[in-house]
Amino acid sequence: MESIVYWINEIVWSNALVILCLCAGLFFSFKLRFPQVRLFREMIRLLFGTKKSDEGISSFQAFTLAISGRIGTGNIAGVATAIAMGGPGAVFWMWAIAFLGSASAVIEATLSQTYKEVSKGEFRGGPAYYILKGLKSRPFAVLFAVITVVSCGFLLPSVQSNSIALAVEKAFNFSTLHTAIAVCLLLALIIIGGVKRISKVAEVVVPFMAISYIVMALVIIGLNISEVPQMFSLIFKSAFGLDATFGGMVGAAISWGVQRGIYSNEAGQGTAPHAAAAAEVSHPYKQGLVQGFSVYVDTLFVCTATALMILFTNQYNVLDEGSGFIVENIPGVEAGTAFTQNAVSVHFPSFGNEFVAVALMFFAFTTIMAYYYIAESNIDFLLKGKKVKYGIWALRILILGSVCLGCLKSAKLAWTLGDIGVGLMAWINLIAILLLYKKAVAIAGDYETQKAAGKDPQFDSSVLNLENADYWNSKVKGDSTDK
């Protein structure tokens, strides 16, 4: 079975998907005139510019909900595996996909807001909704929804729980079985409360965990400040085959950098639009810009901090294409969380392992919460009516089972299953938003036209003749604005 899983992953994550991710991000950047640079200040302003309502959460809550999905194991273990498989140059390609992917995130979040709807007093939206309403293809929408339920309900949570279990075992010598029980019990208490409880937890936990981890990284970077130019030089040279040691790894650097970059920041994957749809805003493009900013926070801040800590301390191995090593600085240590734990422990031996384990617990746990919300949104899409509650309870059992099994199974298998989930979602979502990009560009143009006229943009779908964007039709929605 494991050999079949690895074979499927090689097909899903072929060079075609890597090229699609990079080219889609570049294409959207040009079509939107590089909003990730041009509208950076506007992104930050909008982050705190809206309030929640009875149906929706605030932009900041939607941001933290999306960040809780983006900041996770990918920022700690994912960066380590990217370096292990692609060399230091993989970090550059993580930056590249973050910069270009920010435009993809803007597009998908804008579309998700545009085609959202109210279900049982809460906003629901995501790729399945904009595929159905924008592309008018129910089979395509159902396919995405089913794959998302399987991916977020089973394939992806196990990666997070596996990393929690391994980190806690290394730091506290706590058995993986006991970790599985503890994580499942805590998760069960939260997910039964619904999206608003999830957003409230994320709103408190995410800023705390991100700031704590980044402060620790900045301290270590400060202690090694003289080496920063050398590390950046190593990353850039390795990315383009100019480094003597890693010169032959350009292909691997691109492939693993993009793959782990997408896994980490989720730009174009189709997960973050679910959180974006839950926000209460007066114009879809507002939330698109907020979600574009969240990609920066994830990769350019958190992943870079992790990478520098690992590279400063030489706590990494780099594998060749066979079974050997190009660099083996820490013999016998498997690629993953242990690289980061060892790196922090070089400077803080008394609590380095424990600190990273605790940070990872926060990162990974909130990511699992976000996965649950995403899967629940797609259950709601698939099972309209009375059957929804049965589907949601089945999902709760599935995700708790995945979390439990993830704590107990091998890291390699858990990561491969997660990669398959990410890749399948990315394939479908990127194709969908490429087909819908003209609508998103028109919506962006409407926003910027109103801004140029000195207005606080208010969206009316009838102005652009958008079909099936019923929530935004002035005749349906009325004069509802954010304050």
Short mmCIF file of C-alpha atoms in Angstrom, two decimals:
data_model
loop_
_atom_site.label_atom_id
_atom_site.label_comp_id
_atom_site.label_asym_id
_atom_site.label_seq_id
_atom_site.Cartn_x
_atom_site.Cartn_y
_atom_site.Cartn_z
CA MET A 1 0.00 0.00 0.00
CA GLU A 2 2.80 2.43 0.85
CA SER A 3 4.43 1.92 -2.57
CA ILE A 4 1.09 2.72 -4.23
CA VAL A 5 0.75 5.89 -2.12
CA TYR A 6 4.26 7.04 -3.11
CA TRP A 7 3.51 6.29 -6.78
CA ILE A 8 0.31 8.36 -6.67
CA ASN A 9 2.19 11.25 -5.09
CA GLU A 10 4.79 11.22 -7.88
CA ILE A 11 1.99 11.55 -10.45
CA VAL A 12 0.13 14.31 -8.57
CA TRP A 13 3.30 16.30 -7.85
CA SER A 14 4.89 15.96 -11.26
CA ASN A 15 6.75 18.89 -12.82
CA ALA A 16 3.48 19.88 -14.50
CA LEU A 17 1.93 20.96 -11.19
CA VAL A 18 5.08 22.85 -10.16
CA ILE A 19 5.01 24.75 -13.48
CA LEU A 20 1.26 25.38 -13.17
CA CYS A 21 1.66 26.88 -9.67
CA LEU A 22 4.47 29.23 -10.75
CA CYS A 23 2.90 30.27 -14.06
CA ALA A 24 -0.56 30.84 -12.55
CA GLY A 25 0.92 33.10 -9.87
CA LEU A 26 2.88 35.06 -12.46
CA PHE A 27 -0.15 35.38 -14.74
CA PHE A 28 -2.40 36.67 -11.95
CA SER A 29 0.30 39.08 -10.78
CA PHE A 30 0.42 40.71 -14.22
CA LYS A 31 -3.37 40.75 -14.64
CA LEU A 32 -3.85 42.46 -11.25
CA ARG A 33 -0.78 44.68 -11.76
CA PHE A 34 1.15 43.17 -8.85
CA PRO A 35 -1.16 44.00 -5.93
CA GLN A 36 1.27 42.22 -3.56
CA VAL A 37 3.55 45.26 -4.01
CA ARG A 38 1.31 48.07 -5.26
CA LEU A 39 -1.41 47.61 -2.62
CA PHE A 40 0.67 46.37 0.31
CA ARG A 41 -0.33 49.26 2.59
CA GLU A 42 -3.98 48.78 1.65
CA MET A 43 -3.71 45.11 2.66
CA ILE A 44 -2.59 46.07 6.16
CA ARG A 45 -5.24 48.79 6.51
CA LEU A 46 -8.03 46.41 5.53
CA LEU A 47 -6.84 43.77 7.97
CA PHE A 48 -8.31 45.75 10.87
CA GLY A 49 -10.97 47.66 8.94
CA THR A 50 -14.13 45.57 9.33
CA LYS A 51 -16.32 44.24 12.12
CA LYS A 52 -18.11 40.94 12.52
CA SER A 53 -21.85 40.48 12.02
CA ASP A 54 -24.46 37.88 12.91
CA GLU A 55 -23.64 35.96 9.72
CA GLY A 56 -19.92 36.64 9.38
CA ILE A 57 -16.65 37.19 11.20
CA SER A 58 -14.35 40.20 10.95
CA SER A 59 -11.54 40.48 8.41
CA PHE A 60 -9.02 39.98 11.19
CA GLN A 61 -10.80 36.84 12.40
CA ALA A 62 -10.92 35.53 8.82
CA PHE A 63 -7.22 36.39 8.51
CA THR A 64 -6.35 34.48 11.69
CA LEU A 65 -8.54 31.57 10.62
CA ALA A 66 -6.71 31.42 7.29
CA ILE A 67 -3.34 31.92 9.00
CA SER A 68 -4.17 29.08 11.38
CA GLY A 69 -4.43 26.91 8.28
CA ARG A 70 -1.32 28.36 6.65
CA ILE A 71 0.99 28.48 9.68
CA GLY A 72 1.55 24.94 10.78
CA THR A 73 3.84 21.99 10.36
CA GLY A 74 4.91 23.32 6.97
CA ASN A 75 6.68 26.24 8.66
CA ILE A 76 8.74 24.04 10.99
CA ALA A 77 8.99 20.53 9.55
CA GLY A 78 8.15 21.53 5.96
CA VAL A 79 11.03 23.99 5.69
CA ALA A 80 13.37 21.34 7.08
CA THR A 81 12.25 18.73 4.54
CA ALA A 82 12.56 21.28 1.71
CA ILE A 83 16.20 21.89 2.69
CA ALA A 84 16.83 18.16 3.13
CA MET A 85 15.48 17.26 -0.32
CA GLY A 86 16.28 20.40 -2.34
CA GLY A 87 19.21 22.00 -0.51
CA PRO A 88 19.30 25.59 0.79
CA GLY A 89 18.19 26.82 -2.65
CA ALA A 90 14.71 25.41 -1.99
CA VAL A 91 14.17 28.33 0.41
CA PHE A 92 14.43 30.81 -2.49
CA TRP A 93 11.75 28.94 -4.42
CA MET A 94 9.54 28.97 -1.34
CA TRP A 95 9.91 32.77 -1.41
CA ALA A 96 9.14 32.83 -5.14
CA ILE A 97 5.93 30.84 -4.83
CA ALA A 98 4.91 33.02 -1.86
CA PHE A 99 5.39 36.25 -3.81
CA LEU A 100 3.67 34.99 -6.96
CA GLY A 101 1.16 32.92 -4.99
CA SER A 102 0.01 36.02 -3.14
CA ALA A 103 -1.74 37.08 -6.35
CA SER A 104 -3.34 33.63 -6.63
CA ALA A 105 -4.56 34.03 -3.05
CA VAL A 106 -6.08 37.42 -3.90
CA ILE A 107 -7.95 35.92 -6.87
CA GLU A 108 -9.33 32.87 -5.06
CA ALA A 109 -10.38 34.84 -1.95
CA THR A 110 -12.11 37.50 -4.07
CA LEU A 111 -14.04 34.83 -5.95
CA SER A 112 -14.96 33.08 -2.72
CA GLN A 113 -16.39 36.30 -1.27
CA THR A 114 -18.24 37.04 -4.50
CA TYR A 115 -20.08 33.72 -4.63
CA LYS A 116 -20.62 33.14 -0.90
CA GLU A 117 -24.03 32.44 0.60
CA VAL A 118 -25.66 32.31 4.04
CA SER A 119 -26.32 28.83 5.46
CA LYS A 120 -27.84 28.36 8.91
CA GLY A 121 -26.90 31.86 9.97
CA GLU A 122 -23.26 31.65 8.83
CA PHE A 123 -21.46 32.60 5.64
CA ARG A 124 -20.29 29.66 3.54
CA GLY A 125 -18.12 29.75 0.45
CA GLY A 126 -15.03 28.37 -1.23
CA PRO A 127 -13.94 26.85 -4.52
CA ALA A 128 -16.91 24.48 -4.75
CA TYR A 129 -19.24 27.49 -4.58
CA TYR A 130 -17.44 29.61 -7.18
CA ILE A 131 -16.99 26.63 -9.48
CA LEU A 132 -20.73 25.90 -9.31
CA LYS A 133 -21.92 29.52 -9.56
CA GLY A 134 -19.14 31.05 -11.65
CA LEU A 135 -18.35 28.19 -14.03
CA LYS A 136 -21.85 26.68 -13.78
CA SER A 137 -20.41 23.18 -13.51
CA ARG A 138 -21.92 21.04 -10.77
CA PRO A 139 -19.80 17.92 -11.53
CA PHE A 140 -16.59 19.99 -11.31
CA ALA A 141 -17.79 21.59 -8.06
CA VAL A 142 -18.79 18.25 -6.53
CA LEU A 143 -15.41 16.78 -7.49
CA PHE A 144 -13.58 19.56 -5.66
CA ALA A 145 -15.86 19.28 -2.63
CA VAL A 146 -15.39 15.51 -2.34
CA ILE A 147 -11.62 15.76 -2.71
CA THR A 148 -11.53 18.55 -0.13
CA VAL A 149 -13.54 16.56 2.40
CA VAL A 150 -11.20 13.59 1.96
CA SER A 151 -8.07 15.77 2.01
CA CYS A 152 -8.98 18.06 4.92
CA GLY A 153 -10.93 15.42 6.80
CA PHE A 154 -8.41 12.59 6.53
CA LEU A 155 -5.19 13.11 4.53
CA LEU A 156 -3.94 16.45 5.89
CA PRO A 157 -4.76 16.33 9.65
CA SER A 158 -2.58 13.25 10.13
CA VAL A 159 0.51 15.24 9.03
CA GLN A 160 -0.09 17.81 11.74
CA SER A 161 -0.79 15.31 14.51
CA ASN A 162 2.19 13.17 13.48
CA SER A 163 4.48 16.18 13.84
CA ILE A 164 2.97 17.05 17.23
CA ALA A 165 3.49 13.49 18.47
CA LEU A 166 7.11 13.27 17.29
CA ALA A 167 8.04 16.69 18.67
CA VAL A 168 6.43 16.01 22.05
CA GLU A 169 8.06 12.58 22.25
CA LYS A 170 11.51 14.07 21.55
CA ALA A 171 11.06 16.99 23.97
CA PHE A 172 9.11 15.44 26.84
CA ASN A 173 9.43 11.68 26.29
CA PHE A 174 5.62 11.54 26.14
CA SER A 175 4.23 8.48 24.36
CA THR A 176 2.57 9.01 20.99
CA LEU A 177 -0.55 7.17 22.21
CA HIS A 178 -1.03 9.57 25.12
CA THR A 179 -0.49 12.52 22.75
CA ALA A 180 -3.13 11.11 20.40
CA ILE A 181 -5.69 10.89 23.21
CA ALA A 182 -4.97 14.40 24.50
CA VAL A 183 -5.11 16.07 21.07
CA CYS A 184 -8.33 14.27 20.09
CA LEU A 185 -10.11 15.24 23.31
CA LEU A 186 -9.17 18.91 22.99
CA LEU A 187 -10.06 19.01 19.30
CA ALA A 188 -13.46 17.41 19.96
CA LEU A 189 -14.35 20.15 22.47
CA ILE A 190 -13.62 22.89 19.93
CA ILE A 191 -14.97 21.57 16.63
CA ILE A 192 -18.41 20.86 18.06
CA GLY A 193 -18.74 24.63 18.66
CA GLY A 194 -18.69 25.55 14.94
CA VAL A 195 -16.85 28.18 12.91
CA LYS A 196 -17.39 31.07 15.30
CA ARG A 197 -15.80 29.17 18.18
CA ILE A 198 -12.94 28.16 15.89
CA SER A 199 -12.39 31.78 14.85
CA LYS A 200 -12.42 32.96 18.48
CA VAL A 201 -9.80 30.38 19.44
CA ALA A 202 -7.68 31.21 16.40
CA GLU A 203 -7.96 34.95 17.05
CA VAL A 204 -6.25 34.48 20.43
CA VAL A 205 -3.88 31.59 19.76
CA VAL A 206 -2.51 32.44 16.31
CA PRO A 207 -1.01 35.87 17.06
CA PHE A 208 0.44 34.55 20.33
CA MET A 209 2.07 31.49 18.80
CA ALA A 210 3.35 33.33 15.73
CA ILE A 211 4.86 36.20 17.73
CA SER A 212 6.50 33.84 20.25
CA TYR A 213 8.07 31.74 17.54
CA ILE A 214 9.24 34.72 15.49
CA VAL A 215 10.73 36.41 18.58
CA MET A 216 12.74 33.29 19.32
CA ALA A 217 13.90 33.16 15.71
CA LEU A 218 14.85 36.86 15.76
CA VAL A 219 16.91 36.30 18.90
CA ILE A 220 18.84 33.50 17.20
CA ILE A 221 19.21 35.57 14.02
CA GLY A 222 20.47 38.47 16.15
CA LEU A 223 23.09 36.23 17.74
CA ASN A 224 24.26 35.27 14.24
CA ILE A 225 23.68 38.60 12.52
CA SER A 226 27.12 38.67 10.94
CA GLU A 227 26.31 35.45 9.07
CA VAL A 228 23.07 36.71 7.50
CA PRO A 229 24.69 37.89 4.23
CA GLN A 230 26.50 34.56 3.93
CA MET A 231 23.26 32.59 4.44
CA PHE A 232 21.36 34.63 1.86
CA SER A 233 24.23 34.18 -0.56
CA LEU A 234 24.12 30.41 0.00
CA ILE A 235 20.35 30.37 -0.63
CA PHE A 236 20.55 32.40 -3.86
CA LYS A 237 23.58 30.55 -5.25
CA SER A 238 22.04 27.17 -4.47
CA ALA A 239 18.75 28.18 -6.08
CA PHE A 240 20.46 28.80 -9.43
CA GLY A 241 23.16 26.12 -9.36
CA LEU A 242 26.04 28.49 -8.57
CA ASP A 243 27.11 26.88 -5.30
CA ALA A 244 29.86 24.26 -5.52
CA THR A 245 28.17 21.85 -3.10
CA PHE A 246 24.57 22.18 -4.25
CA GLY A 247 25.12 23.13 -7.90
CA GLY A 248 23.51 19.98 -9.26
CA MET A 249 20.28 20.37 -7.30
CA VAL A 250 18.51 23.16 -9.19
CA GLY A 251 15.64 20.94 -10.32
CA ALA A 252 15.17 19.48 -6.85
CA ALA A 253 15.39 22.96 -5.30
CA ILE A 254 12.60 24.28 -7.54
CA SER A 255 10.41 21.21 -7.13
CA TRP A 256 10.71 20.93 -3.34
CA GLY A 257 10.66 24.68 -2.80
CA VAL A 258 7.38 25.09 -4.70
CA GLN A 259 5.88 21.92 -3.21
CA ARG A 260 6.69 22.83 0.38
CA GLY A 261 5.88 26.49 -0.29
CA ILE A 262 2.37 25.57 -1.45
CA TYR A 263 2.02 23.19 1.49
CA SER A 264 2.97 25.98 3.86
CA ASN A 265 1.20 29.09 2.51
CA GLU A 266 -1.61 27.27 0.63
CA ALA A 267 -1.78 29.98 -2.05
CA GLY A 268 -3.85 28.59 -4.91
CA GLN A 269 -4.54 25.35 -3.09
CA GLY A 270 -8.15 26.23 -2.39
CA THR A 271 -8.21 25.96 1.41
CA ALA A 272 -7.92 29.63 2.46
CA PRO A 273 -10.94 30.80 0.36
CA HIS A 274 -13.22 29.02 2.82
CA ALA A 275 -12.07 31.32 5.62
CA ALA A 276 -12.16 34.32 3.29
CA ALA A 277 -15.84 33.68 2.53
CA ALA A 278 -16.71 33.82 6.23
CA ALA A 279 -15.70 37.50 6.58
CA GLU A 280 -18.16 40.40 6.72
CA VAL A 281 -16.93 43.02 4.23
CA SER A 282 -18.54 45.56 1.92
CA HIS A 283 -16.55 44.50 -1.17
CA PRO A 284 -15.11 41.06 -2.12
CA TYR A 285 -11.74 42.52 -3.11
CA LYS A 286 -11.18 43.75 0.44
CA GLN A 287 -10.94 40.21 1.72
CA GLY A 288 -8.93 39.19 -1.34
CA LEU A 289 -6.23 41.70 -0.37
CA VAL A 290 -6.27 40.58 3.27
CA GLN A 291 -5.72 36.97 2.22
CA GLY A 292 -2.92 38.02 -0.10
CA PHE A 293 -1.16 39.57 2.89
CA SER A 294 -1.47 36.35 4.93
CA VAL A 295 0.79 34.57 2.42
CA TYR A 296 3.55 37.05 3.27
CA VAL A 297 3.17 36.40 7.00
CA ASP A 298 3.40 32.67 6.49
CA THR A 299 6.34 32.22 4.12
CA LEU A 300 8.35 35.44 4.08
CA PHE A 301 8.33 35.77 7.86
CA VAL A 302 7.82 32.42 9.57
CA CYS A 303 9.40 30.07 7.00
CA THR A 304 12.39 32.37 6.49
CA ALA A 305 12.95 32.52 10.24
CA THR A 306 12.95 28.72 10.46
CA ALA A 307 15.28 28.35 7.45
CA LEU A 308 17.83 30.81 8.83
CA MET A 309 17.88 29.08 12.22
CA ILE A 310 18.58 25.73 10.57
CA LEU A 311 21.24 27.09 8.19
CA PHE A 312 23.02 29.21 10.84
CA THR A 313 23.56 26.21 13.06
CA ASN A 314 24.26 23.62 10.31
CA GLN A 315 21.60 21.39 11.80
CA TYR A 316 20.56 19.79 8.54
CA ASN A 317 21.31 16.99 6.11
CA VAL A 318 20.82 17.15 2.34
CA LEU A 319 20.00 13.94 0.49
CA ASP A 320 21.11 13.12 -3.03
CA GLU A 321 18.83 11.48 -5.59
CA GLY A 322 19.85 8.04 -4.41
CA SER A 323 20.12 6.85 -0.82
CA GLY A 324 23.20 8.87 0.14
CA PHE A 325 23.86 12.40 1.35
CA ILE A 326 25.35 15.48 -0.25
CA VAL A 327 25.71 16.99 3.22
CA GLU A 328 25.33 15.07 6.49
CA ASN A 329 25.83 17.45 9.39
CA ILE A 330 23.66 15.52 11.84
CA PRO A 331 23.98 11.77 11.17
CA GLY A 332 20.99 9.64 12.01
CA VAL A 333 18.52 12.53 12.32
CA GLU A 334 15.47 12.27 10.07
CA ALA A 335 14.41 15.36 8.12
CA GLY A 336 11.62 17.23 9.81
CA THR A 337 10.89 18.87 13.14
CA ALA A 338 14.12 17.52 14.63
CA PHE A 339 16.18 19.88 12.39
CA THR A 340 14.45 22.90 13.93
CA GLN A 341 14.55 21.52 17.46
CA ASN A 342 18.28 20.87 17.13
CA ALA A 343 18.85 24.36 15.70
CA VAL A 344 17.13 26.11 18.61
CA SER A 345 18.85 23.81 21.10
CA VAL A 346 22.30 24.89 19.83
CA HIS A 347 21.67 28.33 21.37
CA PHE A 348 19.22 27.34 24.10
CA PRO A 349 20.09 23.77 25.12
CA SER A 350 18.04 23.92 28.31
CA PHE A 351 14.68 24.46 26.61
CA GLY A 352 15.14 24.46 22.81
CA ASN A 353 13.48 21.10 22.18
CA GLU A 354 10.61 21.92 24.51
CA PHE A 355 10.01 25.39 23.02
CA VAL A 356 9.77 24.09 19.45
CA ALA A 357 7.51 21.23 20.57
CA VAL A 358 5.10 23.66 22.28
CA ALA A 359 5.16 26.06 19.31
CA LEU A 360 4.49 23.17 16.94
CA MET A 361 1.57 22.02 19.08
CA PHE A 362 -0.04 25.45 18.70
CA PHE A 363 0.81 25.71 14.99
CA ALA A 364 -0.41 22.24 14.11
CA PHE A 365 -3.47 22.21 16.34
CA THR A 366 -4.93 25.40 14.91
CA THR A 367 -4.21 24.07 11.41
CA ILE A 368 -6.27 20.97 12.21
CA MET A 369 -9.09 23.27 13.36
CA ALA A 370 -8.93 25.12 10.06
CA TYR A 371 -9.01 21.81 8.15
CA TYR A 372 -12.15 20.83 10.01
CA TYR A 373 -13.90 24.08 9.12
CA ILE A 374 -12.94 23.69 5.45
CA ALA A 375 -14.20 20.11 5.32
CA GLU A 376 -17.42 21.11 7.13
CA SER A 377 -18.07 23.86 4.56
CA ASN A 378 -17.84 21.31 1.77
CA ILE A 379 -20.08 18.85 3.63
CA ASP A 380 -22.63 21.65 3.82
CA PHE A 381 -22.22 22.20 0.06
CA LEU A 382 -22.65 18.51 -0.78
CA LEU A 383 -25.49 17.65 1.61
CA LYS A 384 -27.95 20.52 1.57
CA GLY A 385 -30.86 20.04 3.96
CA LYS A 386 -31.46 17.72 6.88
CA LYS A 387 -28.70 15.28 5.95
CA VAL A 388 -26.00 17.86 6.69
CA LYS A 389 -25.92 17.15 10.42
CA TYR A 390 -25.24 13.46 9.78
CA GLY A 391 -22.45 14.35 7.37
CA ILE A 392 -20.90 16.73 9.90
CA TRP A 393 -20.93 14.11 12.63
CA ALA A 394 -19.34 11.62 10.23
CA LEU A 395 -16.70 14.25 9.44
CA ARG A 396 -15.99 14.79 13.13
CA ILE A 397 -15.42 11.08 13.63
CA LEU A 398 -13.25 10.91 10.47
CA ILE A 399 -11.00 13.84 11.45
CA LEU A 400 -10.58 12.61 15.02
CA GLY A 401 -9.65 9.18 13.66
CA SER A 402 -7.15 10.76 11.26
CA VAL A 403 -5.57 12.76 14.10
CA CYS A 404 -5.29 9.64 16.24
CA LEU A 405 -3.77 7.53 13.46
CA GLY A 406 -1.40 10.33 12.47
CA CYS A 407 0.14 10.29 15.92
CA LEU A 408 0.85 6.59 15.58
CA LYS A 409 2.03 6.12 11.97
CA SER A 410 5.34 6.89 10.23
CA ALA A 411 6.28 10.46 9.32
CA LYS A 412 7.12 9.59 5.71
CA LEU A 413 3.73 8.04 5.02
CA ALA A 414 1.89 10.89 6.80
CA TRP A 415 3.70 13.54 4.73
CA THR A 416 3.10 11.67 1.48
CA LEU A 417 -0.62 11.39 2.14
CA GLY A 418 -0.70 15.09 2.97
CA ASP A 419 1.15 15.97 -0.23
CA ILE A 420 -1.41 14.03 -2.26
CA GLY A 421 -4.23 15.97 -0.61
CA VAL A 422 -2.57 19.32 -1.27
CA GLY A 423 -1.72 18.44 -4.85
CA LEU A 424 -5.18 17.20 -5.83
CA MET A 425 -6.86 20.32 -4.41
CA ALA A 426 -4.32 22.60 -6.10
CA TRP A 427 -4.83 20.99 -9.52
CA ILE A 428 -8.59 21.54 -9.46
CA ASN A 429 -8.58 24.97 -7.83
CA LEU A 430 -5.88 26.48 -10.05
CA ILE A 431 -7.70 25.34 -13.18
CA ALA A 432 -10.93 26.83 -11.83
CA ILE A 433 -9.50 30.25 -10.95
CA LEU A 434 -7.67 30.43 -14.29
CA LEU A 435 -11.05 29.96 -15.97
CA LEU A 436 -12.66 32.59 -13.71
CA TYR A 437 -9.87 35.16 -13.58
CA LYS A 438 -11.70 37.73 -15.78
CA LYS A 439 -14.49 38.00 -13.23
CA ALA A 440 -12.00 38.53 -10.39
CA VAL A 441 -10.09 41.15 -12.38
CA ALA A 442 -13.34 43.00 -13.09
CA ILE A 443 -14.21 42.97 -9.38
CA ALA A 444 -10.73 44.30 -8.55
CA GLY A 445 -11.21 47.06 -11.11
CA ASP A 446 -14.55 48.02 -9.54
CA TYR A 447 -12.87 48.32 -6.14
CA GLU A 448 -10.00 50.47 -7.39
CA THR A 449 -12.35 52.73 -9.37
CA GLN A 450 -14.38 53.45 -6.25
CA LYS A 451 -11.21 54.00 -4.20
CA ALA A 452 -9.89 56.45 -6.77
CA ALA A 453 -13.16 58.38 -6.44
CA GLY A 454 -12.58 58.72 -2.71
CA LYS A 455 -15.29 56.22 -1.72
CA ASP A 456 -15.31 53.31 0.71
CA PRO A 457 -15.99 50.63 -1.93
CA GLN A 458 -19.41 48.95 -1.76
CA PHE A 459 -20.05 46.06 -4.12
CA ASP A 460 -23.17 45.48 -6.20
CA SER A 461 -22.97 42.40 -8.43
CA SER A 462 -25.63 43.78 -10.79
CA VAL A 463 -23.25 46.59 -11.82
CA LEU A 464 -20.88 44.03 -13.37
CA ASN A 465 -23.72 41.76 -14.52
CA LEU A 466 -22.39 38.87 -12.46
CA GLU A 467 -24.77 35.93 -12.44
CA ASN A 468 -25.35 33.84 -9.31
CA ALA A 469 -23.62 36.34 -6.99
CA ASP A 470 -26.95 36.74 -5.26
CA TYR A 471 -25.67 37.91 -1.88
CA TRP A 472 -24.14 40.99 -3.51
CA ASN A 473 -27.14 41.96 -5.61
CA SER A 474 -28.43 45.26 -4.19
CA LYS A 475 -32.03 44.18 -4.66
CA VAL A 476 -31.41 41.08 -2.54
CA LYS A 477 -28.84 42.31 -0.07
CA GLY A 478 -30.23 45.75 0.58
CA ASP A 479 -28.10 48.53 1.90
CA SER A 480 -25.78 46.37 4.04
CA THR A 481 -22.32 47.81 4.58
CA ASP A 482 -19.44 47.19 6.91
CA LYS A 483 -18.73 49.83 9.49
#
